[in-house]
PDB file of C-alpha atoms in Angstrom:
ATOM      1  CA  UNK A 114      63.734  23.183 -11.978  1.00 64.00           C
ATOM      2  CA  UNK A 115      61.665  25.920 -11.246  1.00 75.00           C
ATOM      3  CA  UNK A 116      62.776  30.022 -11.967  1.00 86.00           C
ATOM      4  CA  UNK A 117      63.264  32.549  -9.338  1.00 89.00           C
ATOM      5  CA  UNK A 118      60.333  34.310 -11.379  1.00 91.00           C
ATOM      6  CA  UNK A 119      57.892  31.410 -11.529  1.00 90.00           C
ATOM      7  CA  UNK A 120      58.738  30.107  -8.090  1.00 89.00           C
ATOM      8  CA  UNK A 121      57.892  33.838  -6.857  1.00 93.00           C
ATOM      9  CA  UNK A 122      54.549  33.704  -8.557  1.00 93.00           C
ATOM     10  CA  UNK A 123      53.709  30.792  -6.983  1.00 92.00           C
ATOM     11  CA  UNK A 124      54.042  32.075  -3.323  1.00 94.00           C
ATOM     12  CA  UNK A 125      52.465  35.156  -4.538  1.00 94.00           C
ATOM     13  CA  UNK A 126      49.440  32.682  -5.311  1.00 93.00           C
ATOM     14  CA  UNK A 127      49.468  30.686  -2.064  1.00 93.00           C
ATOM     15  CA  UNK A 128      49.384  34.205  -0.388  1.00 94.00           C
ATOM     16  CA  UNK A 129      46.325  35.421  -2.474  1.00 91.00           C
ATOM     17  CA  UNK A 130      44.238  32.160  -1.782  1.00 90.00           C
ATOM     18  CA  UNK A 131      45.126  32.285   1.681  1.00 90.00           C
ATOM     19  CA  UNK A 132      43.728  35.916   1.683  1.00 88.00           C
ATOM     20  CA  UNK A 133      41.167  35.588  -0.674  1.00 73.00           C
ATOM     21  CA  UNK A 134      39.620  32.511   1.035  1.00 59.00           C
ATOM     22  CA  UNK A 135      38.137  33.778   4.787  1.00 59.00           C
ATOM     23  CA  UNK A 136      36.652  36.618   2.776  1.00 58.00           C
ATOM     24  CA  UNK A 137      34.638  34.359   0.760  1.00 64.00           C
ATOM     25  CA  UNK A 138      34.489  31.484   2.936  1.00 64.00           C
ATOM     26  CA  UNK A 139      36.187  29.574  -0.130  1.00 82.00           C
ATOM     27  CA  UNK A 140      36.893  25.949   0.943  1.00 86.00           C
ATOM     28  CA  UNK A 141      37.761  24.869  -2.277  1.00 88.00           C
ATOM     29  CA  UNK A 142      40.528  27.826  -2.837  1.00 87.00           C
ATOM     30  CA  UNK A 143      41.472  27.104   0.412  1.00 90.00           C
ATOM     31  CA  UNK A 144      42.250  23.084  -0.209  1.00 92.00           C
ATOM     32  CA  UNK A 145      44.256  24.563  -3.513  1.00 91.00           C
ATOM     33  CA  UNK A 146      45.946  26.863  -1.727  1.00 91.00           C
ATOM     34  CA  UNK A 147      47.565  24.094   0.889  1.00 92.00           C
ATOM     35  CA  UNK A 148      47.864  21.815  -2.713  1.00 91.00           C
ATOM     36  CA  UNK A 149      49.983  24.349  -3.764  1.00 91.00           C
ATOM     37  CA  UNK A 150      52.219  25.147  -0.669  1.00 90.00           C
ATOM     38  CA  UNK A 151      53.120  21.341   0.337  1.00 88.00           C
ATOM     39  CA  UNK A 152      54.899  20.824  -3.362  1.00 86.00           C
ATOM     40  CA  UNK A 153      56.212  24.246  -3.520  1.00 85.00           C
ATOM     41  CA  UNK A 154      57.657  24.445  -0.151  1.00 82.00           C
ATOM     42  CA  UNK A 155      59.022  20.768   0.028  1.00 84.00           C
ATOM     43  CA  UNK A 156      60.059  20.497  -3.521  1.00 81.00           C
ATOM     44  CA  UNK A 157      63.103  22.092  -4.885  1.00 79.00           C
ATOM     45  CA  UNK A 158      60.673  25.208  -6.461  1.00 82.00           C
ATOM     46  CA  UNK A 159      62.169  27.320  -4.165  1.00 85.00           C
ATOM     47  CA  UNK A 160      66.065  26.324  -4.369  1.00 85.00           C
ATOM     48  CA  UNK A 161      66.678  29.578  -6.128  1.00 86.00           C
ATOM     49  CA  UNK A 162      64.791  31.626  -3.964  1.00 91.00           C
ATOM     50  CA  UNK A 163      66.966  33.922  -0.628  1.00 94.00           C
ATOM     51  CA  UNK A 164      66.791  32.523   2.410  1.00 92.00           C
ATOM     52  CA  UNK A 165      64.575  36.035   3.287  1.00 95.00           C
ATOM     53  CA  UNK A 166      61.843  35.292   0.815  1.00 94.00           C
ATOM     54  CA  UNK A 167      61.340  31.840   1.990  1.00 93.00           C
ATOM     55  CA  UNK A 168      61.291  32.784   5.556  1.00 94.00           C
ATOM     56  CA  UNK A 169      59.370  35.511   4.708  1.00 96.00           C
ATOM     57  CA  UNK A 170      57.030  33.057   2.288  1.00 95.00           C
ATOM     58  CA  UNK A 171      56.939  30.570   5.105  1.00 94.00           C
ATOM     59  CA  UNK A 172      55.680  33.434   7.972  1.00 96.00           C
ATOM     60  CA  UNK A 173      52.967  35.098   5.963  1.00 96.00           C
ATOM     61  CA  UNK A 174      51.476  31.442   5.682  1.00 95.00           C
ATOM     62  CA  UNK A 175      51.535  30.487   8.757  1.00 95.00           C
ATOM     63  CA  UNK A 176      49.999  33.798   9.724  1.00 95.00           C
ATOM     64  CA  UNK A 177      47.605  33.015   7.402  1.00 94.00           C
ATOM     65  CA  UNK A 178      46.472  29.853   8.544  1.00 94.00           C
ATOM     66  CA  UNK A 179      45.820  30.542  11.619  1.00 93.00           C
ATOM     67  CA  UNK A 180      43.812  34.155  11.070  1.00 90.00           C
ATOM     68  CA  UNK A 181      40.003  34.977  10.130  1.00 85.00           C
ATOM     69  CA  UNK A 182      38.137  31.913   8.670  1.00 87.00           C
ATOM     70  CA  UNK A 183      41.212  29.688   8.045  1.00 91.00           C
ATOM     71  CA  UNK A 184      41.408  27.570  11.351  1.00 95.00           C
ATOM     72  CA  UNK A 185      37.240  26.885   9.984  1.00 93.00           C
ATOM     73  CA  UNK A 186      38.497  26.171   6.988  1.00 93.00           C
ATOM     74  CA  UNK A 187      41.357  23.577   8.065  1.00 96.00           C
ATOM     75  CA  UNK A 188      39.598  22.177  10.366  1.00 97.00           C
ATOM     76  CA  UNK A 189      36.653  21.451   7.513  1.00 96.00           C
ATOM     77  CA  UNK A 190      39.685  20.045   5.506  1.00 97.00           C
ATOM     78  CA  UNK A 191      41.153  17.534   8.409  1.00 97.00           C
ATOM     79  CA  UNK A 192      37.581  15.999   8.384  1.00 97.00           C
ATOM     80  CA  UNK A 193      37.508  15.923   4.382  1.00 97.00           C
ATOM     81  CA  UNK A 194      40.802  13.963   5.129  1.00 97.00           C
ATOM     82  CA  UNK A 195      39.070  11.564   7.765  1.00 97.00           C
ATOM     83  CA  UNK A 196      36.446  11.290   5.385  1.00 95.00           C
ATOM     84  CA  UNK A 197      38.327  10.242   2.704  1.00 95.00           C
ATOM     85  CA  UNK A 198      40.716   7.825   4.800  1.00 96.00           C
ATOM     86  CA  UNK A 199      37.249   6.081   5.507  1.00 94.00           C
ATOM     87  CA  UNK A 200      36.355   5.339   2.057  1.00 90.00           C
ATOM     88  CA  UNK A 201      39.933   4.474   1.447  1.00 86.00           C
ATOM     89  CA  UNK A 202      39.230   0.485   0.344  1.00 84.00           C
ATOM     90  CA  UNK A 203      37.802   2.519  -2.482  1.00 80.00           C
ATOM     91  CA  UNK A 204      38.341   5.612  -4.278  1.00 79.00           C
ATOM     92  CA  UNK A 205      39.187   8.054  -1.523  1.00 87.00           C
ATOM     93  CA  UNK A 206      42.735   6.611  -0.338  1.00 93.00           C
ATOM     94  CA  UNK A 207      44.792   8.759  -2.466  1.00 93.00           C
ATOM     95  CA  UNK A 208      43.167  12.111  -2.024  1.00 94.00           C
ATOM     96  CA  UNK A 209      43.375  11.245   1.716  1.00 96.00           C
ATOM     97  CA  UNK A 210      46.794  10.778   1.264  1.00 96.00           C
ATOM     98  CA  UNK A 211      47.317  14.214  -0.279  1.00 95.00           C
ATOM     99  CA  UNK A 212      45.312  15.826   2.055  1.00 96.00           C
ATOM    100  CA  UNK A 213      47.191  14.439   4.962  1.00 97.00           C
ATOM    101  CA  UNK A 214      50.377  15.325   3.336  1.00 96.00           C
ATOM    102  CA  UNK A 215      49.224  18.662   2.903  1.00 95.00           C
ATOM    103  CA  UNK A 216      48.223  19.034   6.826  1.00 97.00           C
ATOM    104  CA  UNK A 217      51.515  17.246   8.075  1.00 96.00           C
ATOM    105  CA  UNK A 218      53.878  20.207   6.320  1.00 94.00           C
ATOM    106  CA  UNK A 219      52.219  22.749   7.300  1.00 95.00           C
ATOM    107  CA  UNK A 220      52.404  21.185  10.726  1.00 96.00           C
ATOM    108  CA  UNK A 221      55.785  21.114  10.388  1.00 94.00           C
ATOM    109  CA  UNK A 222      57.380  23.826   8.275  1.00 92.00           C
ATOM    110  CA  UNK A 223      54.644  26.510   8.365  1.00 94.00           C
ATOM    111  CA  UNK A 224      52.472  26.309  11.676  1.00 95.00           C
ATOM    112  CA  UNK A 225      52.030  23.658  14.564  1.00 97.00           C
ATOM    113  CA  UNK A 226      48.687  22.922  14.496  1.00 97.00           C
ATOM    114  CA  UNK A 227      48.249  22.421  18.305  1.00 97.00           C
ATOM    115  CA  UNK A 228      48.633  26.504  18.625  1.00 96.00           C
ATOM    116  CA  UNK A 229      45.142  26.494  16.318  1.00 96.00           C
ATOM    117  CA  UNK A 230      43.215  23.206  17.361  1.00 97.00           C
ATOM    118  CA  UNK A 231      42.229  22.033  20.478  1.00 96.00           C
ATOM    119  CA  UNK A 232      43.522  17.816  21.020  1.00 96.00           C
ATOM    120  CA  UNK A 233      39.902  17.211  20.267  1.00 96.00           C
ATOM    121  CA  UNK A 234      39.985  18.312  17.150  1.00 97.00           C
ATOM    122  CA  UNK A 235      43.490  17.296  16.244  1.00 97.00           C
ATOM    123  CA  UNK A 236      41.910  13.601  16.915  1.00 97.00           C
ATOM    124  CA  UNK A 237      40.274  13.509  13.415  1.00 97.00           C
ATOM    125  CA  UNK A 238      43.971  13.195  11.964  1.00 97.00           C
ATOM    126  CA  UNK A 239      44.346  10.204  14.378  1.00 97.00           C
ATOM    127  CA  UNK A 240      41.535   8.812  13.051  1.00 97.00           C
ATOM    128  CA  UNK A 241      42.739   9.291   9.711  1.00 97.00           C
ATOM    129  CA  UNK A 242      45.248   7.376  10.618  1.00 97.00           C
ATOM    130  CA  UNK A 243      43.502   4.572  12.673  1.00 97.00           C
ATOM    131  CA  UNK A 244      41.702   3.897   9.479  1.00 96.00           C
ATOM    132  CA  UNK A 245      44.816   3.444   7.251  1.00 95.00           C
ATOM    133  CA  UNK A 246      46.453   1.172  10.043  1.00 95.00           C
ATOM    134  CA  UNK A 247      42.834  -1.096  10.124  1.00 94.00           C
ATOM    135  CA  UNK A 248      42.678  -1.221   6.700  1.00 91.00           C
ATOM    136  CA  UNK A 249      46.427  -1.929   5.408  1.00 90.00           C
ATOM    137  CA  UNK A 250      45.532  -5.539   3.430  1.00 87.00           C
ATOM    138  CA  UNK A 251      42.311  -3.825   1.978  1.00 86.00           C
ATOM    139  CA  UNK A 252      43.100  -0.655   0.405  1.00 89.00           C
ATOM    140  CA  UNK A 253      44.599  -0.138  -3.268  1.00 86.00           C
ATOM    141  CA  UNK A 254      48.132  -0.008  -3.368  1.00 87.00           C
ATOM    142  CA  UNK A 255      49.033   3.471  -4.887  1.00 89.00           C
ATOM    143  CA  UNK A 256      52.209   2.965  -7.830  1.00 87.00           C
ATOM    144  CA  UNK A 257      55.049   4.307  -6.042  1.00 88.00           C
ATOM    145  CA  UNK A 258      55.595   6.680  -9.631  1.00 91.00           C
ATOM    146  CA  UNK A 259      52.663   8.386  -8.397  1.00 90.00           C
ATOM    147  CA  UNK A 260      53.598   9.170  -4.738  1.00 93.00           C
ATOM    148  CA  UNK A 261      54.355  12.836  -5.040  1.00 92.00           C
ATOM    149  CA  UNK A 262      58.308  13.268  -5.362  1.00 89.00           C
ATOM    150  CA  UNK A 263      58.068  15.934  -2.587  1.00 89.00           C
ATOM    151  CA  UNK A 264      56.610  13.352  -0.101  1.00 91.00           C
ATOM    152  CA  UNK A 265      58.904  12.850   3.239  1.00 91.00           C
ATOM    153  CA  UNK A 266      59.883   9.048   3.876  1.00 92.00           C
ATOM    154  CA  UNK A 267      57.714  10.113   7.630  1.00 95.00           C
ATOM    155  CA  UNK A 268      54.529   9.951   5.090  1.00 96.00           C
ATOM    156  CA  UNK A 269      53.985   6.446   5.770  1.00 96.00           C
ATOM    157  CA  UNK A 270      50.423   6.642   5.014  1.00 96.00           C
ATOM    158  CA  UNK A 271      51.436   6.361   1.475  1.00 96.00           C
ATOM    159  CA  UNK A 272      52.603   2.941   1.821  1.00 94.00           C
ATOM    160  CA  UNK A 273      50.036   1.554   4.381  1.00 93.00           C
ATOM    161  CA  UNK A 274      48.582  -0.566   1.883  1.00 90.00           C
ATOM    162  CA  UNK A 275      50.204  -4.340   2.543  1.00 83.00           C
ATOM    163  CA  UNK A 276      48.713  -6.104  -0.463  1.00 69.00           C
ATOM    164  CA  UNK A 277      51.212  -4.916  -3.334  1.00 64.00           C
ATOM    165  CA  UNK A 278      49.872  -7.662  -5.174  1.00 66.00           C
ATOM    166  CA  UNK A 279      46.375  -6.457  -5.704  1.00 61.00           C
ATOM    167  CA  UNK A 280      45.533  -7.590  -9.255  1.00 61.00           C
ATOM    168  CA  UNK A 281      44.365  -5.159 -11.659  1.00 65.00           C
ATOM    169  CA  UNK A 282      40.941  -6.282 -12.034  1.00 65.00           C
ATOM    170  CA  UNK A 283      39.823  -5.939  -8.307  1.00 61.00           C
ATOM    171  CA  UNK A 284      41.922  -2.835  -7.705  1.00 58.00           C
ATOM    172  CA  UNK A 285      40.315  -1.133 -10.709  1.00 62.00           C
ATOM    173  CA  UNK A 286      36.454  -2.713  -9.382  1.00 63.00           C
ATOM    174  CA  UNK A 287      37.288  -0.690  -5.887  1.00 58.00           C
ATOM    175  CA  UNK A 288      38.583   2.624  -7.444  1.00 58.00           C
ATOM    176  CA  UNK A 289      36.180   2.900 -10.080  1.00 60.00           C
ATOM    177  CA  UNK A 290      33.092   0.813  -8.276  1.00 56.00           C
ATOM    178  CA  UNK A 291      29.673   1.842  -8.658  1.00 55.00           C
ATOM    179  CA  UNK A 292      27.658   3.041  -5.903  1.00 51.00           C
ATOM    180  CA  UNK A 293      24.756   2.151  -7.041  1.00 45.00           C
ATOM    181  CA  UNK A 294      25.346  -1.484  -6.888  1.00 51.00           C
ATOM    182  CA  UNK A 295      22.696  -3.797  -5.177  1.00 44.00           C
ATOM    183  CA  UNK A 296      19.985  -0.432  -5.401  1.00 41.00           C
ATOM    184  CA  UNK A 297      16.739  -1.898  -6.789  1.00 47.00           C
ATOM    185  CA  UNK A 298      15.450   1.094  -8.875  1.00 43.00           C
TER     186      UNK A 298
END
């Protein structure tokens, strides 16, 4: 379980990313700044926090989000997501997975995203998604002990993949494959 005092320095570090980031055009703090809110807020860190400091946690987000170079930024990190989802046979299903995990809460508990984005762009998470669906008997099955606890059960993306009985050997040849394969030097 987390402490009132570390659970308070971790908002206090979601905040600072969030503001540091459209300042520096920081994609990178950015991406750890929504890795670091989906855990915190869905996970029991802040149990011991008042109701007013969450609420309070949860607005200056969503402000946040949606102010100076962030909407650039999230919008850059819903096509990292599509990206990934497309080289999800691979190596890129599980950080898709976080990164759509990451988008979906702070849909839902911080800011809709249809008050930033346009239904164009919101399109690139249904492609996400698309992918998943058209790829369900090809893409590595990720061990359910390393599903983040604070995943939602409406996460399905998780566990898309319908082959549970991948062997080792060919799950291990997709994630860690090399892509040079076939190049003549």
């Amino acid at each position: 379980m987390t402490s009132l005092i570390e659970a308070r320095k971790l908002m206090r570090t979601v905040i600072e990313i969030l503001k540091i980031s459209p300042e520096r055009s920081d994609y990178d703090a950015f991406g750890q700044g929504l890795g670091l809110a989906s855990p915190l807020y869905m996970g029991n860190a802040l149990q011991n926090v008042p109701a007013e400091e969450k609420k309070s946690f949860r607005t200056q987000v969503a402000e946040l989000i949606g102010s100076d170079r962030n909407p650039g930024l999230l919008l850059s990190y819903m096509s990292d997501c599509e990206h990934y989802a497309r080289m999800s046979k691979l190596d890129g299903f599980k950080k898709s997975c976080q990164m759509r995990s990451n988008i979906q809460i702070i849909n839902d508990e911080f800011t809709p995203l249809d008050t930033i984005f346009s239904p164009a762009n919101l399109e690139i998470l249904d492609d996400a998604e698309e992918v998943y669906r058209e790829n369900t008997d090809d893409i590595p099955p990720i061990p359910e002990e390393e599903i983040p606890s604070w995943t939602p059960e409406s996460h399905w993306w998780w566990r898309i993949p319908k082959r549970k009985n991948m062997g080792t050997e060919e799950i291990n040849d997709r994630l860690h494959y090399d892509r040079y394969d076939g190049l003549d030097s």
